[in-house]
């Protein structure tokens, strides 16, 4: 990652592919770079885009389906997937006339068939069905399965050169190098759907690689931003789940409280935009209106702002390279106060730990991610205290040591499984320990 090289952004190579929508990306960047007005709005608007939503019943899935509901005629649904929620999946598949519905739990195939009886919606169950959903020929795929389980399906979409709106940060944290290499090789178009990375994506087009000083990811600070350390020690599940600004799935809400989410986002940004750890800053911004910023060498800081609603970054990715009308209210800046502060790394050790894992490289980010997933599950299940979550990651990392980065899904799964086993032992030791 040599930032002094006068190369263009990885954006321009990976984000410009050959898939139907990705070719729109080529035209978009072609216009910016060469000032040739090649963009053809008519061609983009004429045909309904086919879309697939992986993780349709989750928080990101729900926001995506809401946007699709508001833009009928522009999009047609190819496939929808869920983990265990048959009822929610079948309801969506019927509502949107999906061609295929897949449930990850293989034991629920019969239930899904019953729920779709009388329709011509095909269905499947198990991991292979989720992968089939991703591999079916949709122009645009939302990758919103939670956790490391999202890697294989996202790769199935990437490998066929699709345009992939990437919400699942674990694809990059667990296998960033090979995920981005596979995307580049297949000519896939990766559009960041995580709000910070979507903001960076929008801001980065204001300059080029040689002009970049750093990217700055904003963080709300979570529910414990102003709490005394002794009170955080006693934080309950209910308190940790009360995010001040965002409504999200449980796992990512707990990650926001520990700020491991911000740590994982540093790693995510590094792989997405090919920027080293020391050029990725974090600022606490309690209002969550500036979603991230890019600082250029002439002193300009370009920020992206919108209301704190995940539908904004998803809408951007869904409409890309166009911009659609947001039907759910806009940000009004009058009367707003915006604050920015350096994060206190004693309060939020997860940021430093994730940064260290990124610097170490190899399998370190994947190990940290797996251990964190186990620790968060244990906290959600009432087994360990809130302040034990981050130490599970630290212990697991030190007991596994340095390992090379995974180069295949099988290697990524091996590392993931080993880290989970060790993190699980750690959790057992700390279960019920209150001191
Ligand atoms: P969620 O838990 O609300 O939803 C997860 C979805 O994935 C559900 O549809 C679930 O059925 C499905 N799923 C879970 N495990 C599965 C498995 N093993 N196989 C197949 N499907 C499975 O999660 P979410 O909050 O929507 O987050 C999804 C992803 O997006 C995560 O990677 C998260 O980090 C990222 N993200 C979320 C937000 C947010 O606002 N929620 C913001 C940025 C990034
Ligand atoms: Mg985010």
XYZ file of C-alpha atoms and ligand atoms in Angstrom:
480
model
C 0.000 0.000 0.000
C 2.243 2.758 -1.225
C 0.276 5.974 -1.078
C 3.055 7.901 -2.822
C 2.417 5.950 -6.025
C 0.447 8.052 -8.492
C -2.039 5.228 -8.884
C -5.755 5.825 -8.907
C -8.037 4.500 -6.180
C -8.649 0.829 -5.884
C -12.193 2.102 -6.272
C -11.508 2.659 -9.900
C -10.327 -0.875 -10.493
C -12.509 -2.940 -8.210
C -15.554 -0.762 -8.338
C -15.596 -0.703 -12.122
C -16.524 -4.086 -13.409
C -18.315 -5.654 -16.295
C -21.663 -6.631 -14.749
C -24.714 -4.770 -16.068
C -24.772 -2.278 -13.186
C -21.021 -2.168 -12.826
C -20.760 -0.905 -16.371
C -22.770 2.068 -15.123
C -19.960 2.547 -12.588
C -17.415 2.623 -15.413
C -19.379 5.362 -17.122
C -19.739 7.300 -13.890
C -16.045 7.288 -13.115
C -15.255 7.791 -16.792
C -17.210 10.988 -16.664
C -15.409 12.218 -13.542
C -11.957 11.311 -14.746
C -12.136 12.312 -18.360
C -14.990 14.815 -18.311
C -16.523 12.929 -21.226
C -20.296 12.929 -20.690
C -20.727 9.221 -21.237
C -23.299 8.579 -18.550
C -26.530 7.384 -20.044
C -29.376 7.910 -17.612
C -31.957 6.555 -20.014
C -30.246 3.192 -20.273
C -29.940 2.991 -16.490
C -33.553 3.945 -15.850
C -35.181 1.930 -18.647
C -34.933 -1.658 -17.373
C -35.987 -2.734 -13.873
C -32.911 -3.903 -12.004
C -33.074 -7.332 -10.478
C -32.019 -7.458 -6.852
C -31.267 -10.124 -4.268
C -31.223 -9.489 -0.537
C -29.093 -11.826 1.586
C -30.309 -11.449 5.164
C -33.666 -9.963 4.143
C -35.251 -10.402 7.583
C -32.559 -8.535 9.527
C -32.155 -4.877 10.339
C -30.325 -3.959 7.107
C -32.583 -6.340 5.188
C -35.637 -4.612 6.598
C -34.359 -1.163 5.541
C -33.530 -2.510 2.081
C -36.983 -4.049 1.636
C -38.537 -0.792 2.788
C -36.670 1.096 0.048
C -37.655 -1.505 -2.544
C -41.266 -1.189 -1.416
C -41.077 2.536 -2.127
C -39.554 2.098 -5.591
C -41.690 -0.626 -7.160
C -41.300 -0.839 -10.913
C -37.650 0.172 -10.675
C -36.535 -3.099 -9.093
C -37.629 -6.707 -9.322
C -36.673 -9.238 -6.660
C -34.734 -12.329 -7.709
C -33.963 -13.956 -4.346
C -34.404 -13.398 -0.606
C -32.740 -15.262 2.254
C -33.025 -15.623 6.029
C -31.505 -17.727 8.778
C -34.453 -19.223 10.700
C -37.357 -16.785 10.298
C -39.562 -18.713 7.841
C -42.626 -16.607 8.432
C -40.826 -13.291 7.802
C -39.059 -14.654 4.737
C -42.210 -16.108 3.169
C -44.132 -12.904 3.812
C -41.486 -10.845 2.018
C -41.142 -13.345 -0.826
C -44.899 -13.213 -1.425
C -45.102 -9.435 -1.117
C -42.278 -8.839 -3.609
C -42.985 -11.789 -5.922
C -39.455 -13.124 -5.432
C -38.348 -15.922 -7.740
C -36.412 -17.779 -5.053
C -36.452 -17.889 -1.234
C -33.774 -19.608 0.834
C -33.706 -20.411 4.536
C -30.344 -21.275 6.137
C -31.757 -23.755 8.641
C -32.090 -27.028 6.683
C -34.746 -28.351 9.084
C -37.175 -25.647 7.995
C -37.526 -26.493 4.318
C -40.944 -28.133 4.824
C -42.196 -25.134 6.758
C -40.990 -22.770 4.023
C -42.635 -24.870 1.299
C -45.912 -24.772 3.229
C -45.637 -21.014 3.730
C -45.131 -20.505 -0.024
C -47.796 -22.988 -1.149
C -49.925 -21.708 -4.015
C -47.160 -19.455 -5.375
C -44.564 -20.249 -8.041
C -41.711 -19.091 -5.781
C -38.945 -21.685 -5.757
C -37.375 -22.414 -2.398
C -34.370 -24.081 -0.821
C -32.759 -24.634 2.562
C -29.279 -24.901 4.037
C -26.089 -23.033 3.307
C -26.054 -24.276 -0.302
C -29.449 -22.621 -0.888
C -28.162 -19.298 0.506
C -25.220 -19.558 -1.881
C -27.557 -20.449 -4.745
C -29.566 -17.302 -3.961
C -26.392 -15.206 -4.223
C -25.316 -16.937 -7.418
C -28.622 -16.388 -9.229
C -28.482 -13.664 -11.866
C -29.475 -10.509 -9.991
C -27.813 -7.255 -11.066
C -27.529 -6.015 -7.490
C -27.030 -8.002 -4.299
C -27.339 -6.700 -0.752
C -24.882 -8.691 1.410
C -26.488 -8.308 4.838
C -26.102 -11.696 6.501
C -24.640 -11.053 9.945
C -21.242 -12.355 10.996
C -18.613 -14.526 9.343
C -21.422 -16.708 7.889
C -21.886 -13.923 5.321
C -18.538 -14.513 3.607
C -19.376 -17.474 1.386
C -22.663 -16.108 0.019
C -21.107 -12.679 -0.623
C -18.290 -14.379 -2.529
C -20.822 -16.259 -4.656
C -22.219 -12.898 -5.776
C -18.759 -11.359 -6.206
C -17.485 -14.285 -8.290
C -20.137 -13.771 -10.937
C -19.176 -10.083 -11.206
C -22.344 -8.717 -9.595
C -22.779 -5.298 -8.044
C -22.628 -6.020 -4.328
C -23.825 -3.580 -1.697
C -21.644 -4.701 1.167
C -23.128 -4.296 4.645
C -21.413 -7.392 6.045
C -18.106 -6.005 7.301
C -16.916 -9.453 8.372
C -16.162 -10.314 4.700
C -13.404 -7.708 4.836
C -12.343 -8.218 8.429
C -11.987 -11.992 8.080
C -10.727 -12.239 4.524
C -10.111 -8.701 3.268
C -7.230 -9.447 0.932
C -8.700 -12.366 -0.894
C -12.220 -10.910 -0.907
C -11.028 -7.741 -2.681
C -8.772 -9.743 -5.009
C -11.662 -12.006 -6.012
C -13.846 -8.942 -6.583
C -11.211 -7.334 -8.811
C -10.667 -10.565 -10.742
C -14.378 -11.085 -11.386
C -14.974 -7.411 -12.217
C -17.478 -7.138 -9.373
C -18.635 -3.728 -8.240
C -18.450 -3.340 -4.447
C -20.559 -0.524 -3.052
C -20.035 0.073 0.682
C -23.354 0.029 2.547
C -21.931 0.533 6.029
C -22.734 4.208 6.692
C -19.135 5.304 7.430
C -17.690 3.557 4.392
C -20.479 4.749 2.197
C -19.638 8.284 3.369
C -15.935 7.717 2.616
C -16.833 6.341 -0.812
C -18.803 9.481 -1.584
C -16.110 11.832 -0.185
C -13.131 10.098 -1.817
C -14.286 11.059 -5.286
C -13.337 14.684 -4.411
C -9.651 13.923 -4.914
C -7.239 11.206 -5.907
C -4.895 8.832 -4.171
C -1.796 11.062 -4.124
C -3.832 13.882 -2.606
C -5.156 11.896 0.364
C -3.858 12.635 3.860
C -6.223 10.397 5.836
C -9.737 9.160 6.190
C -11.634 9.929 9.409
C -14.346 7.568 10.593
C -16.894 9.021 12.983
C -18.351 7.182 15.970
C -21.301 8.070 18.157
C -19.519 6.882 21.309
C -22.379 4.490 22.080
C -24.580 4.440 25.189
C -21.670 4.589 27.674
C -19.875 7.632 26.278
C -20.367 9.688 29.419
C -20.588 6.885 31.986
C -18.093 6.490 34.864
C -15.871 3.388 34.362
C -17.237 1.798 37.549
C -20.790 2.060 36.169
C -19.760 0.537 32.826
C -18.471 -2.478 34.829
C -22.058 -3.067 35.967
C -23.769 -2.268 32.647
C -26.756 -4.489 31.915
C -27.795 -5.989 28.579
C -30.735 -3.619 28.381
C -28.466 -0.587 28.877
C -25.930 -1.819 26.314
C -28.705 -2.350 23.766
C -29.916 1.237 24.081
C -28.002 2.911 21.257
C -28.382 6.698 21.428
C -28.714 7.288 17.656
C -29.053 4.150 15.529
C -31.551 1.325 15.395
C -29.616 -1.829 14.415
C -29.348 -5.582 14.989
C -28.331 -6.764 18.499
C -24.791 -7.877 17.648
C -23.747 -4.590 16.052
C -25.477 -2.596 18.806
C -23.324 -4.311 21.453
C -20.274 -3.767 19.214
C -21.160 -0.074 19.181
C -21.244 -0.013 22.971
C -17.768 -1.588 23.263
C -16.666 0.334 20.118
C -15.395 -2.923 18.655
C -17.668 -1.909 15.781
C -15.403 1.100 15.157
C -12.355 -1.151 15.426
C -13.792 -3.521 12.823
C -14.658 -0.508 10.663
C -11.012 0.642 10.690
C -10.084 -2.781 9.301
C -13.000 -2.664 6.835
C -11.892 0.762 5.532
C -8.304 -0.371 5.154
C -9.223 -3.254 2.846
C -11.982 -1.440 0.973
C -9.944 1.639 0.104
C -6.419 0.245 0.384
C -5.417 2.712 3.109
C -2.957 1.737 5.908
C -3.921 1.785 9.608
C -2.019 4.993 10.399
C -4.033 6.916 7.822
C -7.377 5.968 9.342
C -8.506 8.231 12.167
C -11.540 7.984 14.453
C -13.444 10.896 15.949
C -16.267 10.692 18.460
C -19.203 12.604 17.019
C -22.211 12.121 19.327
C -24.762 13.556 16.879
C -24.037 10.897 14.165
C -24.822 13.319 11.356
C -21.375 13.469 9.743
C -20.922 9.855 8.707
C -17.196 10.113 7.907
C -14.694 12.433 6.249
C -11.682 12.507 3.979
C -8.797 14.920 4.488
C -6.802 15.993 1.414
C -3.331 17.547 1.287
C -4.619 21.037 0.505
C -6.261 21.036 3.958
C -9.777 20.366 2.693
C -11.851 17.939 4.721
C -14.756 16.544 2.719
C -17.569 15.126 4.846
C -20.793 13.324 3.993
C -23.859 14.122 6.077
C -27.377 12.788 6.280
C -29.870 11.860 8.965
C -28.801 8.850 11.018
C -30.909 6.303 9.221
C -29.357 3.310 7.459
C -31.784 3.780 4.574
C -29.609 6.675 3.325
C -26.437 4.672 2.573
C -28.538 1.756 1.316
C -30.499 4.053 -0.993
C -27.222 5.454 -2.339
C -25.958 1.940 -3.106
C -29.314 0.856 -4.537
C -29.604 3.796 -6.920
C -25.899 4.071 -7.785
C -24.748 5.721 -9.991
C -27.974 7.767 -9.840
C -29.442 9.443 -6.784
C -33.086 8.749 -5.985
C -35.431 10.931 -3.977
C -35.278 9.939 -0.274
C -38.907 9.471 0.759
C -38.288 9.541 4.501
C -37.268 13.059 5.488
C -34.078 15.001 5.030
C -31.452 16.440 7.345
C -32.080 20.003 8.386
C -28.878 21.608 9.694
C -30.285 24.791 11.194
C -30.037 24.619 14.956
C -27.789 21.517 14.935
C -24.595 21.484 17.031
C -21.840 19.223 15.767
C -19.116 18.024 18.170
C -15.960 16.021 17.455
C -13.544 14.562 20.011
C -10.613 12.168 20.035
C -11.729 8.830 21.513
C -10.310 7.966 24.934
C -8.590 4.635 24.317
C -8.840 3.665 28.017
C -12.612 3.936 27.771
C -12.659 2.256 24.358
C -9.743 -0.238 24.276
C -11.359 -2.090 21.356
C -10.248 0.627 18.939
C -6.562 0.181 19.827
C -6.857 -3.599 19.818
C -8.432 -3.706 16.364
C -5.866 -1.262 15.018
C -3.105 -3.494 16.378
C -4.683 -6.537 14.702
C -4.774 -4.645 11.395
C -1.104 -3.660 11.763
C -0.120 -7.225 12.597
C -2.071 -8.430 9.561
C -2.311 -12.114 8.597
C -5.134 -13.855 10.421
C -5.165 -11.405 13.369
C -8.314 -9.474 12.289
C -10.186 -12.741 11.621
C -9.231 -14.110 15.054
C -10.334 -10.911 16.770
C -13.635 -10.953 14.884
C -14.438 -14.584 15.740
C -13.552 -14.109 19.410
C -15.676 -10.977 19.543
C -18.672 -12.803 18.018
C -18.400 -15.484 20.730
C -17.989 -12.895 23.476
C -20.977 -10.829 22.312
C -23.152 -13.957 22.119
C -22.082 -14.845 25.669
C -22.948 -11.345 26.878
C -26.322 -11.476 25.098
C -26.955 -14.837 26.799
C -26.185 -13.300 30.206
C -23.039 -15.408 30.679
C -20.352 -12.731 30.957
C -20.171 -9.121 32.037
C -20.046 -6.317 29.482
C -16.435 -5.428 30.334
C -15.310 -9.025 29.639
C -16.250 -8.833 25.942
C -13.100 -7.076 24.731
C -10.701 -9.136 26.918
C -12.038 -12.333 25.276
C -10.671 -10.956 21.979
C -7.339 -10.027 23.557
C -6.884 -13.444 25.222
C -7.838 -15.339 22.088
C -5.427 -13.311 19.974
C -2.537 -13.876 22.336
C -3.198 -17.584 22.657
C -3.418 -18.113 18.854
C -0.394 -15.938 18.011
C 0.599 -14.929 14.485
C -0.884 -16.815 11.559
C -0.896 -16.111 7.823
C -3.962 -14.500 6.251
C -6.527 -16.978 4.889
C -6.407 -17.443 1.103
C -9.550 -19.528 0.732
C -12.954 -19.805 2.387
C -11.837 -23.128 3.903
C -8.803 -21.467 5.514
C -10.948 -18.573 6.738
C -13.336 -21.087 8.313
C -10.503 -23.006 9.966
C -9.151 -19.860 11.601
C -12.650 -18.808 12.572
C -13.383 -22.209 14.168
C -10.137 -22.283 16.131
C -10.612 -18.746 17.425
C -14.186 -19.585 18.421
C -13.041 -22.658 20.343
C -10.455 -20.681 22.307
C -12.820 -17.768 22.878
C -15.432 -20.294 24.075
C -12.972 -21.611 26.705
C -12.298 -18.089 27.791
C -16.021 -17.426 28.153
C -16.460 -20.606 30.224
C -13.760 -19.414 32.620
C -15.439 -16.047 33.022
C -19.050 -17.215 33.071
C -20.785 -15.941 36.164
C -17.632 -14.178 37.439
C -18.822 -10.876 38.790
C -15.638 -9.427 40.303
P -29.392 -8.789 11.883
O -28.979 -9.743 12.938
O -30.486 -7.839 12.169
O -29.788 -9.595 10.546
C -28.986 -10.605 10.010
C -29.635 -11.282 8.833
O -28.800 -12.382 8.426
C -31.007 -11.889 9.137
O -31.807 -11.868 7.977
C -30.680 -13.332 9.494
O -31.782 -14.202 9.251
C -29.534 -13.621 8.548
N -28.588 -14.618 9.058
C -28.018 -14.641 10.301
N -27.196 -15.701 10.414
C -27.247 -16.361 9.247
C -26.618 -17.540 8.737
N -25.791 -18.271 9.494
N -26.876 -17.905 7.456
C -27.732 -17.189 6.690
N -28.367 -16.083 7.112
C -28.126 -15.671 8.364
O -28.048 -8.013 11.446
P -27.921 -6.562 10.818
O -27.830 -5.579 11.930
O -28.918 -6.372 9.733
O -26.441 -6.628 10.210
C -26.149 -7.364 9.030
C -24.707 -7.041 8.619
O -24.641 -5.650 8.288
C -23.677 -7.246 9.727
O -22.486 -7.707 9.166
C -23.476 -5.856 10.306
O -22.179 -5.659 10.853
C -23.654 -4.995 9.077
N -24.110 -3.637 9.354
C -25.307 -3.431 9.971
C -25.736 -2.143 10.244
C -27.080 -1.886 10.882
O -27.483 -0.734 10.982
N -27.814 -2.878 11.306
C -24.940 -1.052 9.884
C -23.728 -1.294 9.243
C -23.323 -2.597 8.977
Mg -21.024 1.576 10.551
